[in-house]
mmCIF file of C-alpha atoms and ligand atoms in Angstrom:
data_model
loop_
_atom_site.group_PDB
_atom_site.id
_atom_site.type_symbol
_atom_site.label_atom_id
_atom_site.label_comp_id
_atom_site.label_asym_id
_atom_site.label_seq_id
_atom_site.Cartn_x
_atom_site.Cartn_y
_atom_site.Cartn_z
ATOM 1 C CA UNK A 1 0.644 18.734 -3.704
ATOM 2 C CA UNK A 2 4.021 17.579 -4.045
ATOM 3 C CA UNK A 3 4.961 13.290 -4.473
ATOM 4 C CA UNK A 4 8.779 13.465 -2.201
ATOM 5 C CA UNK A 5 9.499 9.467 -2.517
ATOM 6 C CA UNK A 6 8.210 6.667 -4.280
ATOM 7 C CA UNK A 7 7.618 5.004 -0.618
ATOM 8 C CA UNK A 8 6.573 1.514 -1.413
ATOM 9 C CA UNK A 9 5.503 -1.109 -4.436
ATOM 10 C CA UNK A 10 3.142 -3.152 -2.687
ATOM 11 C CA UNK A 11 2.939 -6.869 -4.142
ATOM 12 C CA UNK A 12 -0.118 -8.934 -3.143
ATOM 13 C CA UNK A 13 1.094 -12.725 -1.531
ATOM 14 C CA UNK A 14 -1.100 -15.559 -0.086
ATOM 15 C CA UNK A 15 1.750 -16.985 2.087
ATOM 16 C CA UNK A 16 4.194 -13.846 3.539
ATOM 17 C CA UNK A 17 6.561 -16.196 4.965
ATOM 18 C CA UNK A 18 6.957 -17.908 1.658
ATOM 19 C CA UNK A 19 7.747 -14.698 0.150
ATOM 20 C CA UNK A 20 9.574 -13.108 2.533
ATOM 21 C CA UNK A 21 11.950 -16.340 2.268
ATOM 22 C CA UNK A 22 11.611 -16.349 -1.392
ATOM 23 C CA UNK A 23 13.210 -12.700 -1.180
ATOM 24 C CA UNK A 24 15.744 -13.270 1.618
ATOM 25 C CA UNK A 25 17.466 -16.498 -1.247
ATOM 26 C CA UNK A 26 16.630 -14.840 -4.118
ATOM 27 C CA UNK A 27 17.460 -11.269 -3.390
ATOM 28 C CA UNK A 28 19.635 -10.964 -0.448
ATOM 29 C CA UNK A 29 16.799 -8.265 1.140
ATOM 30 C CA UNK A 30 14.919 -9.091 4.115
ATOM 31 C CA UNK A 31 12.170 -7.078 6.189
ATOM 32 C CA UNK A 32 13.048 -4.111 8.288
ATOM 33 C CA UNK A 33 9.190 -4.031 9.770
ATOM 34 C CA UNK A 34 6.932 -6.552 10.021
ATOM 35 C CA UNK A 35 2.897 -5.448 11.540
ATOM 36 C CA UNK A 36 -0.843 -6.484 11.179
ATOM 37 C CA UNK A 37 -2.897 -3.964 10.386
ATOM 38 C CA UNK A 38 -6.147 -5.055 11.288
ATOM 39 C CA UNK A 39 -8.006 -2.258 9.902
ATOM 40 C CA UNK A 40 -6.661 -2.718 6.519
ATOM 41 C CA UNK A 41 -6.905 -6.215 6.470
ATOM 42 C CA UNK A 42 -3.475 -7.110 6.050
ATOM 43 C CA UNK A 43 0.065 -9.019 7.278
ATOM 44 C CA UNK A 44 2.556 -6.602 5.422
ATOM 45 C CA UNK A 45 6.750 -7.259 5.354
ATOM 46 C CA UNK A 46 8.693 -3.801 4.621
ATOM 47 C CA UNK A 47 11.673 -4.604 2.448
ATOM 48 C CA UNK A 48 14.245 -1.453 1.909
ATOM 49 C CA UNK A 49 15.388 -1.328 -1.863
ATOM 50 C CA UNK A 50 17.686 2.168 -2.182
ATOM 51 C CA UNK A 51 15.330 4.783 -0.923
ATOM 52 C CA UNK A 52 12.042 2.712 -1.172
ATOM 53 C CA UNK A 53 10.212 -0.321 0.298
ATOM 54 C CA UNK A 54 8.832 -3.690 -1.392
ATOM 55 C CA UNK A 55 5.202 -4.455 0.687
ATOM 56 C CA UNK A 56 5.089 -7.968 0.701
ATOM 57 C CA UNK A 57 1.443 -8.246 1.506
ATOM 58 C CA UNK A 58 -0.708 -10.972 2.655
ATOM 59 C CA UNK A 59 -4.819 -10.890 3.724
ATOM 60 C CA UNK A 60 -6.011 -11.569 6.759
ATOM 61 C CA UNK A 61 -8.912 -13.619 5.437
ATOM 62 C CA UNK A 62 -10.926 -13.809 2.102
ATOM 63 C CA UNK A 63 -13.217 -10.862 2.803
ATOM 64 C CA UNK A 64 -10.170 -8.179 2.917
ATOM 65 C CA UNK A 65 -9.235 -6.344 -0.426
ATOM 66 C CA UNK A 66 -6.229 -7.806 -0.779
ATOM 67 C CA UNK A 67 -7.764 -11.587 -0.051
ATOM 68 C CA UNK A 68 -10.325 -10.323 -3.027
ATOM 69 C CA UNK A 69 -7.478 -9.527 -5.262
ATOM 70 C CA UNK A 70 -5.642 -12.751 -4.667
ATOM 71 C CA UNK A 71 -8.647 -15.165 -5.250
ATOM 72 C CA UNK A 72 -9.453 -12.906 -8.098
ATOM 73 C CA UNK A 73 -6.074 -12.568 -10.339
ATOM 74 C CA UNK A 74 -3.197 -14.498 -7.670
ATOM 75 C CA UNK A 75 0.047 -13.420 -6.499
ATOM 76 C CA UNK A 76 1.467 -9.962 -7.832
ATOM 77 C CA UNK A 77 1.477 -6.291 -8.237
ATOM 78 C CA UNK A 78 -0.921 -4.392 -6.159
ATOM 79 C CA UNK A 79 -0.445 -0.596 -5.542
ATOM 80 C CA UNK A 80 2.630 2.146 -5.072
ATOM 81 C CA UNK A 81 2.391 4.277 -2.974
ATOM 82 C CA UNK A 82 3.915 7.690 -2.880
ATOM 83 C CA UNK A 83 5.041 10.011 0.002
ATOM 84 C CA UNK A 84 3.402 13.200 0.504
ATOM 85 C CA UNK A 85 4.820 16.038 3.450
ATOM 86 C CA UNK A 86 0.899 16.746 3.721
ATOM 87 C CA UNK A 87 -1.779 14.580 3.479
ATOM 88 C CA UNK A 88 -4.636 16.532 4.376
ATOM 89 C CA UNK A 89 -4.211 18.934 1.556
ATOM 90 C CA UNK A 90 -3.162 16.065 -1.071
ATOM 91 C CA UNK A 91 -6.409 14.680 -0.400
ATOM 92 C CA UNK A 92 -8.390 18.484 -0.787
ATOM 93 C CA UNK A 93 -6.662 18.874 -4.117
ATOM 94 C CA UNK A 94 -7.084 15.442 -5.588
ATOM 95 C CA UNK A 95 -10.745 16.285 -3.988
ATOM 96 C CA UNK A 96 -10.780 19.854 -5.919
ATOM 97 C CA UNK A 97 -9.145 18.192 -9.032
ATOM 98 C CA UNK A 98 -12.551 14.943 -8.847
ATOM 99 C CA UNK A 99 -10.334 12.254 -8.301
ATOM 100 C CA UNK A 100 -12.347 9.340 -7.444
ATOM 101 C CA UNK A 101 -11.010 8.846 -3.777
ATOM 102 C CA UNK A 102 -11.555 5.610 -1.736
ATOM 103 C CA UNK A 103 -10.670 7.041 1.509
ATOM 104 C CA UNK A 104 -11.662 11.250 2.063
ATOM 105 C CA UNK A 105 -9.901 11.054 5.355
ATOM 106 C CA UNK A 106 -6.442 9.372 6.357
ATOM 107 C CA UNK A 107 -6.250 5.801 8.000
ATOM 108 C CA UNK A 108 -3.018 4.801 10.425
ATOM 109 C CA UNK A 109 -1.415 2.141 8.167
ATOM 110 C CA UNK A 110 1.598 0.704 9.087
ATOM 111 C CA UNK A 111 4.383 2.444 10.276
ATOM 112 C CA UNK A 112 1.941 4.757 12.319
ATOM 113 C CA UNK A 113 1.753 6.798 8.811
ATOM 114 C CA UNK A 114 -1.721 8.440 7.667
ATOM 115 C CA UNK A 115 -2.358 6.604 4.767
ATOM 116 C CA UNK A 116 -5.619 7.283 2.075
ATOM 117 C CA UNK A 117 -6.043 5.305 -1.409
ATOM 118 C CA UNK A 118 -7.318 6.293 -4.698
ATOM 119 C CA UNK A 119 -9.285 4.029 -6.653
ATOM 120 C CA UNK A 120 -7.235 1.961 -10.025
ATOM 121 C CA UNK A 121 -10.236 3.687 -11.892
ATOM 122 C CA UNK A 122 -9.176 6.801 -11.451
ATOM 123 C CA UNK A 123 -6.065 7.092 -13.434
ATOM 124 C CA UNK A 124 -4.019 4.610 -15.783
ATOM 125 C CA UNK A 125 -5.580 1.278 -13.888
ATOM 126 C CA UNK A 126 -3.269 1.599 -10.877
ATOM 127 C CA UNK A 127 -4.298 1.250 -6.964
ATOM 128 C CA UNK A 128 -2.619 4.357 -5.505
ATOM 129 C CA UNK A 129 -1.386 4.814 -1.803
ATOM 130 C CA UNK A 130 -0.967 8.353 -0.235
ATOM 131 C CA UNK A 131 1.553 8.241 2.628
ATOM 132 C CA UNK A 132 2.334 10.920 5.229
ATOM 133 C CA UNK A 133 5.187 9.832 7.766
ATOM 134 C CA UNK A 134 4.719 10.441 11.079
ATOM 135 C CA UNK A 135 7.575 13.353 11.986
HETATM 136 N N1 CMX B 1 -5.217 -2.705 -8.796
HETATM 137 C C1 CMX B 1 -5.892 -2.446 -9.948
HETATM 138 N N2 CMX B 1 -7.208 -2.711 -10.114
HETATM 139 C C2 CMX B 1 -7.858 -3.290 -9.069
HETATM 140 C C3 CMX B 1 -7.230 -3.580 -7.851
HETATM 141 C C4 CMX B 1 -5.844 -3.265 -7.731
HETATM 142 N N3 CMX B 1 -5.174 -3.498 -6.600
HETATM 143 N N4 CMX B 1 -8.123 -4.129 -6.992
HETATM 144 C C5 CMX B 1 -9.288 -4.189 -7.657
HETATM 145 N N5 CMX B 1 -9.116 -3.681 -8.906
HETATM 146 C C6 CMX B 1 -10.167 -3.540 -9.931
HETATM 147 C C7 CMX B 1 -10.852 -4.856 -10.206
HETATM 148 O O1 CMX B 1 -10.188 -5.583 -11.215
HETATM 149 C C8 CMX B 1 -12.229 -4.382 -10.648
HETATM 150 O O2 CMX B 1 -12.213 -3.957 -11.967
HETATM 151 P P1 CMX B 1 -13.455 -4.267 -12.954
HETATM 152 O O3 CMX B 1 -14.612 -3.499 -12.348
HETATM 153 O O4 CMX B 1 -12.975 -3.746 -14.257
HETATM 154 O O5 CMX B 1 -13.633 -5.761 -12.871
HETATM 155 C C9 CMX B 1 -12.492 -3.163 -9.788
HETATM 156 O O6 CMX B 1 -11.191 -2.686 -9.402
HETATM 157 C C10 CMX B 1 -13.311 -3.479 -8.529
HETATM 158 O O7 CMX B 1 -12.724 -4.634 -7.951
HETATM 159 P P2 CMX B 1 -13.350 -5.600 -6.870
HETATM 160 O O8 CMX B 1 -12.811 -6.968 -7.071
HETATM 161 O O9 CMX B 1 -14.846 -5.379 -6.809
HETATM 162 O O10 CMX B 1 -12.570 -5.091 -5.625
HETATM 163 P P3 CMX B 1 -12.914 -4.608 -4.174
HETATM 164 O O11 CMX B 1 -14.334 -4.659 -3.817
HETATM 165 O O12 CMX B 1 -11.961 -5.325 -3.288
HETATM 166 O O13 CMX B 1 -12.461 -3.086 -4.234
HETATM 167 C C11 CMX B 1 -10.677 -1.508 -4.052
HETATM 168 C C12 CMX B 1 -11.280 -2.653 -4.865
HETATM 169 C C13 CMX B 1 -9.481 -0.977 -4.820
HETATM 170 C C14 CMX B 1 -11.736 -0.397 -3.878
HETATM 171 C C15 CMX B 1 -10.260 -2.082 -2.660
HETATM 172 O O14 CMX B 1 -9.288 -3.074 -2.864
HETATM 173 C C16 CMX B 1 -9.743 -1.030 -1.711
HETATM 174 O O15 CMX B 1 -10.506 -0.315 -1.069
HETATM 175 N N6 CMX B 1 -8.390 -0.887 -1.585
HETATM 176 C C17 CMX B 1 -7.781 0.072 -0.686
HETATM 177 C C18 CMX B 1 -7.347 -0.544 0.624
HETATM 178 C C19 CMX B 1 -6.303 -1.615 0.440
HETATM 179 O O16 CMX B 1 -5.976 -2.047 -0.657
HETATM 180 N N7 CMX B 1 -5.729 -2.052 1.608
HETATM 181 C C20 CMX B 1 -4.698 -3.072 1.630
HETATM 182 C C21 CMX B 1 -3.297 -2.466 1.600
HETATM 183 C C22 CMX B 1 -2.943 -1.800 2.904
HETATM 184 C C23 CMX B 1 -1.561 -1.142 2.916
HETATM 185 O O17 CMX B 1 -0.968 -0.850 1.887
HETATM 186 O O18 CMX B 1 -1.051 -0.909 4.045
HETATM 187 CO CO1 CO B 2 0.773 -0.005 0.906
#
């Protein structure tokens, strides 16, 4: 498998207009996307930095992962996530290699990209995001 980008640094939020605003006077960056992803349980704001993304990221209600993290530890980092040409075989190696996966097949996240995690227990305490672009 090969990592091409660092794609995103995902930062857990309660209130995404808050942040988003927060960024906009702060930083002088402001969202290129905006989507809900139902399925993941999320409002998400892409921010371009250079060749990368900040995910601003709020829950869509307390029983979501990222409304779990929030009431558990508040606002802040959450996961990376790293571009890969080929999810499919990512996933068989990290699979081959014993990684402890949280998703064996790819989800659409935003973006209409397959997306898979790996579990912060697997390797140096971080939530890790597998990303495959659509073409
Ligand atoms: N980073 C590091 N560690 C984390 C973590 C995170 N983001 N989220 C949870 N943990 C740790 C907890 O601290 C806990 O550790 P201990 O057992 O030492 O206490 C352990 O993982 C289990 O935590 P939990 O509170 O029981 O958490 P959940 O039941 O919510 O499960 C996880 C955690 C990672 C499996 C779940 O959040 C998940 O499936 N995440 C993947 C999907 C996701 O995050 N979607 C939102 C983003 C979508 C997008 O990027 O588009
Ligand atoms: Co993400």
């Amino acid at each position: 498998m090969k990592l091409l980008n660092l794609d995103h640094v995902a930062i857990a939020v309660n209130d995404l207009d808050q942040a988003v605003n927060g960024y906009a006077d702060r930083y002088k960056v402001a969202p290129l996307y905006r989507e809900v992803i139902e399925e993941q349980g999320v409002e998400e704001a892409m921010i371009p930095v250079g060749g990368s993304f900040v995910q601003l990221l709020a829950p869509l209600g307390a029983e979501t992962a990222v409304g779990r993290f929030v009431a558990k530890n508040g606002e802040g980092l959450h996961h990376i996530a790293y571009a890969v040409t080929d999810i499919e075989s990512a996933l068989s190696h990290l699979r081959d290699e014993g990684a402890n996966l949280i998703d064996e097949q790819p989800r659409i996240g935003g973006r209409g990209a397959r997306i898979a995690f790996v579990h912060p227990a697997d390797l140096a305490g971080t939530l890790i995001e597998l990303v495959e672009l659509p073409r």
